[in-house]
Structure formats: structure tokens, C-alpha cells
Amino acid sequence: MSALTLLNPADGTVLRELPADDAVSVGAKIAAARAAQPAWAARPFAERRAILTRFRDLLIERKDTLALTTTAETGKPVRQARNEIAATPARVDFFLEHTAALLAPRLMHRQPDGGVPGAAALEEVVTFDPLGVIANISAWNYPWFVGTNVIVPALLCGNAVIYKPSEHATLTGLAIAGLLHEAGVPDDVFVPVIGAGETGAALLEHPLDGIFFTGSYATGVKVAAAAARHLAPVQLELGGKDAAYVTDEVDAAAVAGAVADGAFYNAGQSCCAVERVYVHADVYDAFVEAFVDAVKGFAIGAPTDEGTYIGPLCREPQLAVLQAQVDDALQKGATLRCGGRRADRGGWYFEPTVLTDVDHTMAVMRDESFGPIIGIEKVADDAEAVARMNDTPYGLTAAVYGRDRTRAARILERMNTGTVYWNCCDRVSPNLPWSGRGHSGVGATLSLEGIRAFLRPRAWHLRAP
Ligand code: NAD
């Protein structure tokens, strides 16, 4: 086994050294899960539900200490880490409430007389089996949300889960495993696999019954290629370049704070963070002024401080990505309204950055930034806003701010995104499918779709003798 070094983004110091899984240990874990899965699936649903309910209760009970673990390794401000964990039980509840109905057999057709004289009675029934042994390769930015989106419905449906947390959220991943095992999930039914990209790649060398991935587009393409070798069903929750459009109908100064929060929460390291803002010319100046004021007011600080709103980036190399986007924009004529460089303090901090006079030749308006940096562009009308918003290979979310719901709906129905928002942004609900289009992914988590993804149908043609 090789070693995995965990670093603290707040100061770059070593947090822990852990043994990492390799091809051999991964193979052994998958074999053990394959042996254990049928017994897990055979348990009455009520038992699995009771175990996942205990997991949910443990989350609530341990929230404060768990948040400190996530903060230490990801740099997420502790209040935001606590908020994430506190909001996770609501997602678990959705799955606890809705899974049983989807597991129930469905009688689709019955002909008491067999349809033709003399023929035996016929029934056509669908039942639902778990996929079997699935892999969940996960991201670090919302490890509780994106982990439980997959793990909980997968287990409730009777699957075994091989879970590879991000190398940047390994301790959180081990904490999730610890809570599940304490709640009663057998060790071989939920199995953490520890390591970075090469461990993920080693995992995908094996035949698996489903691959559920959350991460970047670049890695998603590799995961899809690996899944194709075994024809494993694959679900990809990937990045975004999410746009918000502020129409001329709103008090732009009043909505600027909400849009800024959608862009800068978790230092912009959210898949659905607002990454581009288009503002109607009539309210542009007022919006920019209020937006920059809001951003300048964000408290930057140690992620362990309760008052901190912007902490360090999780990964050091992302500092160079953000600097390159700023430099590229400025060289092409953008105006820097605030920030623009690495913050003058230890750790991997980047100053909250606002650029205006941007256009789509600039990387900051095209490539996922995944950091505290945003471009704001002026548009003349709705048609121009729609064209700009759709000018991206990504398709995760799009938001419109305005008073007229009909006008907003006309714009939003033209978005090629899995999620659309009216007067809100950067929001996820367990009731609704979370899905990306284009480079933002394939398949959906959450909602009833996000439960069905862990089941495969069996068609029964039943003719009485
Ligand atoms: P990443 O792609 O760098 O890593 C994701 C996971 O893939 C990690 O566990 C990593 O170890 C693993 N991995 C890396 N190379 C691999 C390979 N060749 N084979 C198998 N596994 C491999 O992404 P990240 O930095 O952890 O997360 C940030 C990205 O995730 C952003 O693009 C963000 O937008 C996206 N994201 C999307 C959603 C969503 O729901 N759509 C949610 C959270 C994050």
C-alpha cells in the first residue's frame, strides 16, 4: 500500500498520513462486498430503513465534531460545514420516506381470461432488484451532501457500496463510514476505499454493477471510458459554469447580496455556484456597485473561526488556475473591481475577485473557476442574455431575477440546464432531480429519479397453467 498525505488548506501543514488502497486491496474489498450484498438485499426493507434512520440520528448528534473534521481537511468555514451536515438529514428523510414505494412490485397488466378464448390467465408484473455492488467516487466540496445523495438510496435499495471519498475529504469519508457501521450497516456492505485518482482508476478496473461519480468534467470523461469497458451503468455529477441574469425589473441593489452569496459561498467551490452574471443595462451600474460592496464585506479568515465567510481554497494548485483567469481577463480588457490575487496570508487563500467589462473570449466566462472569482457582463435585453447564458458546454443551473414569472419562465425554458431558478440560485432540494446536461453530467441524483437509479427492473410474464 502507498501512503496518502492529508494537508490543512488553512496553513499547508500535514494533517495525517494514511495508507492508501491499491489494486490488490481494492480487489479484495470488492470481492468481500460481492459476497455480503445478497444477504443485505434479502433483509426486510424495514431493517435497512431502521439502520439508515440511526445513521441520520447520529449525524444530528455528532454534527459539531464532524464539522470540525470537514473544516480541517477541506478548509470549508466551520459554520458552512455545520450547515451542510445539519441539512443532510432532510435529504436522508426524503429517501427514507420514498424508497419503499419504488421497491414495491407493479402489476402492469392482467387478463383473467388470457385475452383469447381458451387461453390461460396472464399477468405482467415489474419487480425491482438492486444493481448489486456499486462504486461511489466522490468530490470533496460538499462531501456530506454528495456522499449521502448516493450512499443512502443505494443502501436502502439493497446495494453494497464501495465508497471512494475524495483524497481531500478522506477523514470525512472515514467518518461517514464509521457512522454507517455504528448504525448497523455491515462492514462489507459499505466499504471505504482510500486514495487519490490512481486508487479511483484501480477501482474502475473491476467489473462493477454501477458507477456513481461526482467530480470534474475532465475526470468524468475518464470514468465514463472506464465504465464502458465493463458496460457498467454510469452516473456523472460534474462541474458547471452557472449563469445568473438580473433583469431590469428588480431593485438590482437589493438582489446583489443574494447573487454574491450564490457566487462566493464556500469560496465559490460549489458545483452550482454562480460563475457568470449578466445584468440588464438599465440596472447594471447599481447592481455592480452593490455587488462589489457585498463582496468587499465578506469576512476572510481561518476556517475554524465562527465569523469567517471565505476560507482558503481546498487545493493549492487552484490558486494558479484562478490567477491565470484573472490575468487572461485583464489582458483582454476586463476591469478589476476588487481582489485579483492570492491573499497576503498563510494558507491557500485567494482574494474575492470581481471582474467587469468581461466577454466570452475570456477564460473566466468559459471555464469552471471553482473559486472566489466572478465576471459580470452587461446585456441589452433578454435575447442577448439567453444567448450568453447558453454559450457554454456546461448545463447545470441557470437563474433569472425579476418580478414577472411569465417573462422569467420564457427565458428559463430556453436554458439547456438540468435546473432553473427564479429569484434564487445555488440551491438544491431532495424533492427535485439534480442533473446536469452536456459537460455537467449524465443521470440524476435526488428525487424519485435518484432512487430509481439504484434499481434495475425485472419483467415477469406470468401465464397460469
Ligand atoms: P475531481 O474530478 O478532481 O475528483 C473527483 C474524484 O475522482 C476524486 O475522488 C478523485 O480522487 C477521483 N479521481 C481522479 N482521477 C480519477 C480517475 N482517473 N479514475 C477514477 N477516479 C478518479 O473533482 P473534485 O476536485 O473532487 O471536485 C470538484 C469538481 O466536482 C468540480 O468540477 C465540481 O463542480 C464538481 N462537483 C459536481 C457536483 C454535482 O452535483 N454536479 C457536486 C460537487 C462537485
Coordinates of C-alpha atoms and ligand atoms in Angstrom, one line a residue:
M1 CA 0.0 0.0 0.0
S2 CA 1.2 3.5 -0.7
A3 CA 0.6 6.5 1.6
L4 CA -1.8 9.4 1.3
T5 CA -0.8 12.7 2.9
L6 CA -3.6 14.9 4.0
L7 CA -2.9 18.7 4.2
N8 CA -4.6 21.5 6.0
P9 CA -5.5 24.2 3.4
A10 CA -5.5 26.9 6.1
D11 CA -1.8 26.7 6.6
G12 CA -0.4 23.9 4.3
T13 CA 0.7 21.7 7.3
V14 CA 0.4 17.9 7.3
L15 CA -2.8 16.7 9.0
R16 CA -2.4 13.0 8.7
E17 CA -0.6 10.2 6.7
L18 CA -2.9 7.3 5.9
P19 CA -2.3 4.0 4.0
A20 CA -3.9 4.2 0.5
D21 CA -5.6 1.3 -1.2
D22 CA -4.0 -0.2 -4.3
A23 CA -5.3 -2.6 -7.0
V24 CA -4.9 -5.6 -4.7
S25 CA -6.6 -4.3 -1.7
V26 CA -9.4 -2.8 -3.8
G27 CA -10.0 -6.2 -5.4
A28 CA -10.2 -7.9 -2.1
K29 CA -12.7 -5.3 -0.8
I30 CA -14.9 -5.7 -3.9
A31 CA -14.9 -9.5 -3.5
A32 CA -16.0 -9.2 0.1
A33 CA -18.8 -6.7 -0.8
R34 CA -19.9 -9.1 -3.6
A35 CA -20.2 -11.9 -1.0
A36 CA -22.1 -9.7 1.5
Q37 CA -24.5 -7.9 -0.8
P38 CA -27.2 -10.7 -1.3
A39 CA -27.8 -11.0 2.4
W40 CA -28.1 -7.3 2.8
A41 CA -30.6 -7.2 -0.1
A42 CA -32.5 -10.1 1.4
R43 CA -33.1 -8.3 4.7
P44 CA -36.6 -6.8 5.1
F45 CA -36.7 -3.2 3.9
A46 CA -37.8 -2.1 7.4
E47 CA -34.5 -3.3 8.8
R48 CA -32.4 -1.3 6.2
R49 CA -34.6 1.7 6.9
A50 CA -34.1 1.4 10.6
I51 CA -30.3 1.3 10.2
L52 CA -30.3 4.4 7.9
T53 CA -32.5 6.2 10.3
R54 CA -30.0 5.5 13.1
F55 CA -27.3 6.9 10.7
R56 CA -29.4 10.1 10.3
D57 CA -29.8 10.4 14.1
L58 CA -26.1 10.0 14.6
L59 CA -25.4 12.8 12.1
I60 CA -27.6 15.2 14.1
E61 CA -26.0 14.1 17.4
R62 CA -22.4 14.5 16.2
K63 CA -22.8 17.4 13.9
D64 CA -20.4 19.8 15.7
T65 CA -17.4 17.5 15.9
L66 CA -18.0 16.1 12.4
A67 CA -18.0 19.7 11.1
L68 CA -14.5 20.3 12.6
T69 CA -13.2 17.2 10.7
T70 CA -14.5 18.5 7.4
T71 CA -13.2 22.0 8.1
A72 CA -9.7 20.8 8.9
E73 CA -9.2 18.9 5.6
T74 CA -11.2 21.0 3.1
G75 CA -10.8 24.5 4.5
K76 CA -14.6 25.0 4.5
P77 CA -15.6 27.6 7.1
V78 CA -16.8 25.8 10.1
R79 CA -20.3 27.4 10.0
Q80 CA -20.7 26.3 6.5
A81 CA -19.5 22.8 7.3
R82 CA -22.1 22.7 10.2
N83 CA -24.8 24.0 7.9
E84 CA -24.0 21.2 5.4
I85 CA -24.2 18.5 8.0
A86 CA -27.3 20.0 9.6
A87 CA -29.1 20.0 6.2
T88 CA -28.1 16.4 5.3
P89 CA -30.8 14.6 7.5
A90 CA -33.5 16.3 5.4
R91 CA -32.1 14.5 2.3
V92 CA -31.9 11.2 4.2
D93 CA -35.5 11.7 5.2
F94 CA -36.6 12.0 1.6
F95 CA -35.0 8.7 0.8
L96 CA -36.4 7.0 4.0
E97 CA -39.9 8.2 3.0
H98 CA -40.0 7.3 -0.7
T99 CA -37.8 4.3 -1.3
A100 CA -40.3 1.6 -0.1
A101 CA -42.9 2.6 -2.8
L102 CA -40.3 2.3 -5.6
L103 CA -39.3 -1.1 -4.4
A104 CA -42.8 -2.5 -4.5
P105 CA -43.8 -4.8 -7.4
R106 CA -46.0 -3.2 -10.0
L107 CA -48.8 -5.1 -11.7
M108 CA -49.0 -3.5 -15.1
H109 CA -51.5 -5.8 -16.9
R110 CA -53.9 -8.6 -16.0
Q111 CA -56.1 -10.6 -18.3
P112 CA -58.3 -13.0 -16.3
D113 CA -59.2 -15.0 -19.4
G114 CA -55.8 -14.8 -21.1
G115 CA -57.1 -12.5 -23.8
V116 CA -58.3 -15.1 -26.2
P117 CA -60.8 -17.9 -25.6
G118 CA -59.3 -20.9 -24.0
A119 CA -56.0 -19.1 -23.1
A120 CA -54.8 -19.1 -19.5
A121 CA -54.9 -16.0 -17.4
L122 CA -52.0 -13.7 -17.9
E123 CA -50.2 -11.2 -15.6
E124 CA -47.5 -8.8 -16.5
V125 CA -45.5 -7.6 -13.4
V126 CA -42.4 -5.5 -12.8
T127 CA -40.2 -6.1 -9.8
F128 CA -37.1 -4.1 -8.9
D129 CA -33.7 -5.6 -7.9
P130 CA -30.8 -3.7 -6.5
L131 CA -27.9 -3.2 -9.0
G132 CA -25.6 -5.2 -6.8
V133 CA -22.1 -3.8 -5.9
I134 CA -21.8 -0.2 -6.9
A135 CA -18.9 2.3 -6.7
N136 CA -19.3 5.8 -5.5
I137 CA -16.3 8.0 -6.3
S138 CA -16.9 11.4 -4.7
A139 CA -15.9 15.0 -4.5
W140 CA -14.6 17.0 -1.5
N141 CA -16.5 20.3 -1.8
Y142 CA -19.8 19.0 -0.2
P143 CA -18.8 15.6 1.0
W144 CA -21.8 15.1 3.2
F145 CA -24.3 16.1 0.6
V146 CA -22.8 14.4 -2.5
G147 CA -21.9 11.3 -0.4
T148 CA -25.4 10.8 1.1
N149 CA -27.1 11.5 -2.2
V150 CA -25.7 8.2 -3.4
I151 CA -24.9 6.2 -0.4
V152 CA -28.3 6.3 1.3
P153 CA -30.6 5.4 -1.6
A154 CA -28.1 2.8 -2.8
L155 CA -28.1 1.1 0.6
L156 CA -31.8 1.4 1.1
C157 CA -32.3 -0.3 -2.3
G158 CA -30.1 -3.3 -1.2
N159 CA -26.8 -2.5 -2.9
A160 CA -23.4 -2.8 -1.4
V161 CA -21.3 0.4 -1.8
I162 CA -17.6 0.8 -2.4
Y163 CA -17.0 4.4 -1.5
K164 CA -14.0 6.3 -2.5
P165 CA -14.1 9.7 -0.9
S166 CA -12.0 12.5 -2.4
E167 CA -8.4 12.5 -1.2
H168 CA -9.2 16.0 0.1
A169 CA -12.1 14.7 2.2
T170 CA -10.7 11.4 3.4
L171 CA -11.3 11.9 7.1
T172 CA -14.9 13.0 6.4
G173 CA -15.3 9.8 4.2
L174 CA -14.0 7.7 7.0
A175 CA -16.3 9.4 9.4
I176 CA -19.3 8.7 7.1
A177 CA -18.2 5.0 7.1
G178 CA -17.8 5.0 10.9
L179 CA -21.3 6.3 11.4
L180 CA -22.9 3.9 8.9
H181 CA -21.1 0.9 10.5
E182 CA -22.1 2.1 14.0
A183 CA -25.7 2.4 12.8
G184 CA -25.6 -1.2 11.7
V185 CA -24.5 -1.4 8.0
P186 CA -22.2 -4.4 7.8
D187 CA -18.5 -3.6 7.2
D188 CA -18.5 -5.5 3.9
V189 CA -21.7 -3.8 2.6
F190 CA -20.4 -0.3 3.0
V191 CA -16.6 -0.3 2.2
P192 CA -14.4 2.8 2.1
V193 CA -11.5 2.8 -0.3
I194 CA -8.8 5.4 0.4
G195 CA -6.6 7.2 -2.0
A196 CA -6.4 9.7 -4.8
G197 CA -7.0 9.4 -8.6
E198 CA -5.0 6.3 -9.1
T199 CA -7.0 4.4 -6.5
G200 CA -10.2 5.5 -8.2
A201 CA -8.8 4.3 -11.5
A202 CA -7.8 1.0 -9.9
L203 CA -11.3 0.6 -8.6
L204 CA -12.8 1.0 -12.1
E205 CA -10.6 -1.8 -13.5
H206 CA -13.0 -4.2 -11.8
P207 CA -16.4 -5.1 -13.1
L208 CA -19.0 -3.2 -11.0
D209 CA -22.8 -3.1 -11.2
G210 CA -23.0 0.7 -11.2
I211 CA -20.6 3.7 -11.1
F212 CA -21.8 6.9 -9.4
F213 CA -19.3 9.7 -9.8
T214 CA -19.2 13.3 -8.6
G215 CA -16.3 15.5 -9.7
S216 CA -14.9 17.4 -12.6
Y217 CA -15.7 17.1 -16.3
A218 CA -12.1 16.0 -17.0
T219 CA -12.2 13.1 -14.6
G220 CA -15.8 12.3 -15.6
V221 CA -14.7 11.6 -19.1
K222 CA -12.1 9.1 -17.8
V223 CA -14.7 7.5 -15.5
A224 CA -17.2 7.1 -18.4
A225 CA -14.5 5.5 -20.6
A226 CA -13.6 3.1 -17.8
A227 CA -17.2 2.2 -17.2
A228 CA -17.7 1.4 -20.8
R229 CA -15.2 -1.4 -20.7
H230 CA -17.5 -3.4 -18.4
L231 CA -20.7 -1.8 -19.7
A232 CA -21.4 -0.7 -16.2
P233 CA -24.3 1.8 -15.8
V234 CA -22.7 5.2 -15.0
Q235 CA -23.9 8.4 -13.5
L236 CA -21.9 11.6 -13.6
E237 CA -22.5 14.7 -11.5
L238 CA -20.0 17.1 -12.9
G239 CA -19.0 20.8 -12.9
G240 CA -20.7 23.9 -14.1
K241 CA -20.4 27.4 -15.4
D242 CA -23.7 28.5 -14.0
A243 CA -25.2 31.8 -15.1
A244 CA -27.5 34.3 -13.4
Y245 CA -29.4 37.0 -15.3
V246 CA -30.6 40.1 -13.5
T247 CA -33.4 41.7 -15.4
D248 CA -34.4 45.4 -15.4
E249 CA -37.4 44.6 -13.3
V250 CA -35.7 44.3 -9.9
D251 CA -34.1 46.6 -7.4
A252 CA -30.7 45.4 -8.5
A253 CA -29.0 46.6 -5.3
A254 CA -31.4 44.5 -3.3
V255 CA -30.7 41.3 -5.2
A256 CA -26.9 41.9 -5.4
G257 CA -26.3 40.4 -2.0
A258 CA -28.1 37.2 -2.8
V259 CA -26.3 36.7 -6.1
A260 CA -23.0 37.4 -4.4
D261 CA -23.7 34.8 -1.8
G262 CA -24.6 32.3 -4.6
A263 CA -21.2 33.0 -6.2
F264 CA -18.9 33.2 -3.1
Y265 CA -20.4 30.7 -0.6
N266 CA -17.8 28.0 0.2
A267 CA -15.3 30.3 -1.6
G268 CA -17.1 29.6 -4.8
Q269 CA -16.3 25.9 -4.6
S270 CA -19.8 24.7 -5.3
C271 CA -20.8 22.8 -8.4
C272 CA -23.8 25.2 -8.7
A273 CA -22.1 28.4 -7.7
V274 CA -23.0 31.3 -9.8
E275 CA -19.9 31.7 -12.1
R276 CA -21.2 34.3 -14.6
V277 CA -23.6 37.2 -14.1
Y278 CA -25.4 39.0 -16.9
V279 CA -27.1 42.3 -15.9
H280 CA -29.6 44.3 -17.9
A281 CA -28.1 47.6 -19.0
D282 CA -30.8 49.7 -17.1
V283 CA -29.8 48.4 -13.7
Y284 CA -26.1 47.4 -14.4
D285 CA -24.4 50.3 -12.6
A286 CA -26.5 50.0 -9.5
F287 CA -26.0 46.2 -9.4
V288 CA -22.3 46.3 -9.9
E289 CA -21.9 48.9 -7.1
A290 CA -24.0 46.9 -4.6
F291 CA -22.4 43.6 -5.7
V292 CA -18.8 44.9 -5.2
D293 CA -19.8 46.3 -1.8
A294 CA -21.2 43.0 -0.7
V295 CA -18.1 41.1 -1.8
K296 CA -15.8 43.6 0.0
G297 CA -17.8 42.9 3.1
F298 CA -17.2 39.2 3.1
A299 CA -15.1 38.2 6.1
I300 CA -11.9 36.3 5.0
G301 CA -10.3 34.2 7.7
A302 CA -9.3 31.0 9.3
P303 CA -11.9 28.4 8.5
T304 CA -12.1 27.5 12.2
D305 CA -13.3 31.0 13.1
E306 CA -17.0 31.3 13.5
G307 CA -17.1 34.7 11.8
T308 CA -15.3 33.5 8.6
Y309 CA -17.3 33.6 5.4
I310 CA -14.4 33.0 2.9
G311 CA -11.8 30.4 3.9
P312 CA -8.9 29.0 1.9
L313 CA -9.2 27.1 -1.3
C314 CA -9.2 23.4 -0.7
R315 CA -6.4 22.7 -3.2
E316 CA -3.2 24.7 -3.7
P317 CA -3.0 24.3 -7.5
Q318 CA -6.3 26.0 -7.9
L319 CA -4.6 29.3 -6.9
A320 CA -2.7 29.3 -10.2
V321 CA -5.9 28.5 -12.1
L322 CA -7.7 31.5 -10.7
Q323 CA -4.7 33.8 -11.2
A324 CA -4.5 32.7 -14.8
Q325 CA -8.2 33.5 -15.3
V326 CA -7.7 37.0 -13.8
D327 CA -4.5 37.7 -15.8
D328 CA -6.2 36.5 -19.1
A329 CA -9.3 38.7 -18.4
L330 CA -7.2 41.8 -17.6
Q331 CA -5.0 41.3 -20.6
K332 CA -8.1 41.1 -22.8
G333 CA -9.6 44.4 -21.4
A334 CA -11.6 43.4 -18.3
T335 CA -11.8 45.8 -15.3
L336 CA -10.8 44.5 -11.9
R337 CA -13.3 45.8 -9.3
C338 CA -11.8 44.0 -6.3
G339 CA -9.4 41.2 -5.4
G340 CA -7.4 39.7 -8.2
R341 CA -4.6 37.8 -6.4
R342 CA -3.6 35.4 -3.7
A343 CA -4.4 36.8 -0.3
D344 CA -1.5 38.1 1.7
R345 CA -1.7 35.4 4.5
G346 CA -0.5 31.8 5.0
G347 CA -2.6 29.0 3.5
W348 CA -4.3 28.8 0.1
Y349 CA -6.4 31.9 0.2
F350 CA -7.5 33.9 -2.9
E351 CA -9.0 37.3 -2.6
P352 CA -12.7 37.5 -3.5
T353 CA -12.5 38.9 -7.0
V354 CA -15.0 40.8 -9.2
L355 CA -14.3 41.5 -12.9
T356 CA -16.4 43.6 -15.2
D357 CA -16.1 44.5 -18.9
V358 CA -15.7 40.8 -19.5
D359 CA -16.7 38.9 -22.6
H360 CA -16.8 35.3 -23.8
T361 CA -13.2 35.3 -25.2
M362 CA -12.1 35.2 -21.6
A363 CA -11.5 32.0 -19.7
V364 CA -13.3 33.5 -16.6
M365 CA -16.5 33.4 -18.6
R366 CA -15.9 30.0 -20.2
D367 CA -14.0 27.6 -17.9
E368 CA -15.2 26.5 -14.5
S369 CA -13.4 28.8 -12.0
F370 CA -14.4 26.9 -8.8
G371 CA -13.1 29.7 -6.6
P372 CA -14.0 33.2 -5.3
I373 CA -14.0 34.9 -8.6
I374 CA -16.7 36.2 -10.9
G375 CA -17.3 38.0 -14.1
I376 CA -20.2 40.4 -14.6
E377 CA -21.3 41.3 -18.2
K378 CA -23.8 44.0 -19.3
V379 CA -26.6 42.8 -21.7
A380 CA -29.1 44.9 -23.7
D381 CA -32.1 42.6 -23.5
D382 CA -33.4 39.1 -22.7
A383 CA -32.4 37.8 -26.1
E384 CA -28.8 38.7 -25.5
A385 CA -28.9 37.3 -22.0
V386 CA -30.3 34.0 -23.3
A387 CA -27.6 33.8 -26.0
R388 CA -24.8 34.5 -23.5
M389 CA -26.2 32.1 -20.8
N390 CA -26.4 29.2 -23.3
D391 CA -22.9 29.9 -24.7
T392 CA -21.3 27.1 -22.7
P393 CA -20.7 23.4 -22.9
Y394 CA -21.9 23.1 -19.3
G395 CA -25.6 22.7 -18.3
L396 CA -26.1 22.5 -14.6
T397 CA -28.2 25.5 -13.5
A398 CA -29.3 28.9 -14.6
A399 CA -31.1 31.7 -12.7
V400 CA -33.2 34.7 -13.6
Y401 CA -34.0 37.6 -11.2
G402 CA -37.1 39.6 -12.0
R403 CA -40.7 40.3 -10.9
D404 CA -42.6 38.8 -13.9
R405 CA -42.8 35.0 -13.6
T406 CA -44.0 34.6 -17.2
R407 CA -41.1 36.5 -18.6
A408 CA -38.7 34.6 -16.4
A409 CA -40.2 31.2 -17.4
R410 CA -39.9 32.2 -21.1
I411 CA -36.1 32.7 -20.5
L412 CA -35.6 29.7 -18.3
E413 CA -37.4 27.2 -20.6
R414 CA -34.8 28.1 -23.2
M415 CA -31.9 27.2 -20.9
N416 CA -30.1 23.9 -21.6
T417 CA -29.6 23.1 -17.9
G418 CA -31.0 20.5 -15.6
T419 CA -32.0 23.1 -13.0
V420 CA -33.5 26.6 -13.4
Y421 CA -34.1 29.1 -10.7
W422 CA -36.4 32.2 -10.4
N423 CA -35.3 34.7 -7.8
C424 CA -32.9 32.2 -6.2
C425 CA -29.7 30.3 -7.0
D426 CA -27.2 27.9 -5.7
R427 CA -30.0 25.8 -4.2
V428 CA -30.6 22.0 -4.1
S429 CA -33.7 20.2 -2.9
P430 CA -34.1 16.5 -2.3
N431 CA -37.6 16.7 -3.9
L432 CA -36.2 17.6 -7.3
P433 CA -33.8 15.8 -9.6
W434 CA -30.3 17.1 -9.6
S435 CA -28.9 16.6 -13.0
G436 CA -26.5 18.2 -15.5
R437 CA -26.6 18.4 -19.2
G438 CA -23.7 18.4 -21.6
H439 CA -20.4 18.7 -19.7
S440 CA -22.3 18.9 -16.4
G441 CA -23.1 15.2 -16.4
V442 CA -25.3 12.2 -17.1
G443 CA -28.2 10.9 -15.0
A444 CA -29.8 12.4 -11.8
T445 CA -29.4 12.2 -8.1
L446 CA -32.1 13.1 -5.5
S447 CA -35.8 13.0 -6.2
L448 CA -37.6 9.7 -7.2
E449 CA -35.2 9.5 -10.2
G450 CA -32.3 9.5 -7.8
I451 CA -33.7 6.4 -6.1
R452 CA -34.7 4.5 -9.3
A453 CA -31.0 4.9 -10.4
F454 CA -30.1 2.2 -7.9
L455 CA -32.6 -0.4 -9.1
R456 CA -33.0 -2.4 -12.2
P457 CA -36.3 -3.7 -13.4
R458 CA -37.2 -7.4 -13.9
A459 CA -40.2 -8.1 -16.2
W460 CA -42.4 -11.0 -15.3
H461 CA -44.7 -12.6 -17.9
L462 CA -46.9 -14.9 -15.8
R463 CA -49.3 -17.2 -17.5
A464 CA -51.4 -19.5 -15.3
P465 CA -51.1 -23.2 -16.2
Ligands
NAD1 P1 -12.0 15.6 -9.3 O1 -12.6 15.2 -10.7 O2 -10.7 16.1 -9.2 O3 -12.1 14.3 -8.4 C1 -13.3 13.6 -8.1 C2 -13.0 12.2 -7.6 O4 -12.4 11.5 -8.7 C3 -12.0 12.2 -6.5 O5 -12.4 11.2 -5.6 C4 -10.7 11.7 -7.2 O6 -9.8 11.0 -6.4 C5 -11.3 10.8 -8.3 N1 -10.5 10.5 -9.5 C6 -9.5 11.3 -10.0 N2 -9.0 10.8 -11.1 C7 -9.6 9.6 -11.3 C8 -9.6 8.5 -12.3 N3 -8.7 8.6 -13.3 N4 -10.4 7.5 -12.1 C9 -11.3 7.4 -11.1 N5 -11.4 8.4 -10.1 C10 -10.6 9.4 -10.2 O7 -13.1 16.6 -8.7 P2 -13.0 17.3 -7.3 O8 -11.9 18.3 -7.3 O9 -13.0 16.3 -6.1 O10 -14.4 18.1 -7.2 C11 -14.7 19.3 -7.8 C12 -15.5 19.1 -9.1 O11 -16.7 18.4 -8.8 C13 -15.9 20.4 -9.7 O12 -15.9 20.4 -11.1 C14 -17.4 20.5 -9.2 O13 -18.2 21.4 -10.0 C15 -17.8 19.1 -9.3 N6 -19.0 18.8 -8.4 C16 -20.2 18.5 -9.1 C17 -21.3 18.2 -8.3 C18 -22.6 17.9 -8.9 O14 -23.5 17.5 -8.2 N7 -22.8 18.2 -10.2 C19 -21.2 18.3 -6.9 C20 -20.0 18.6 -6.3 C21 -18.9 18.8 -7.1

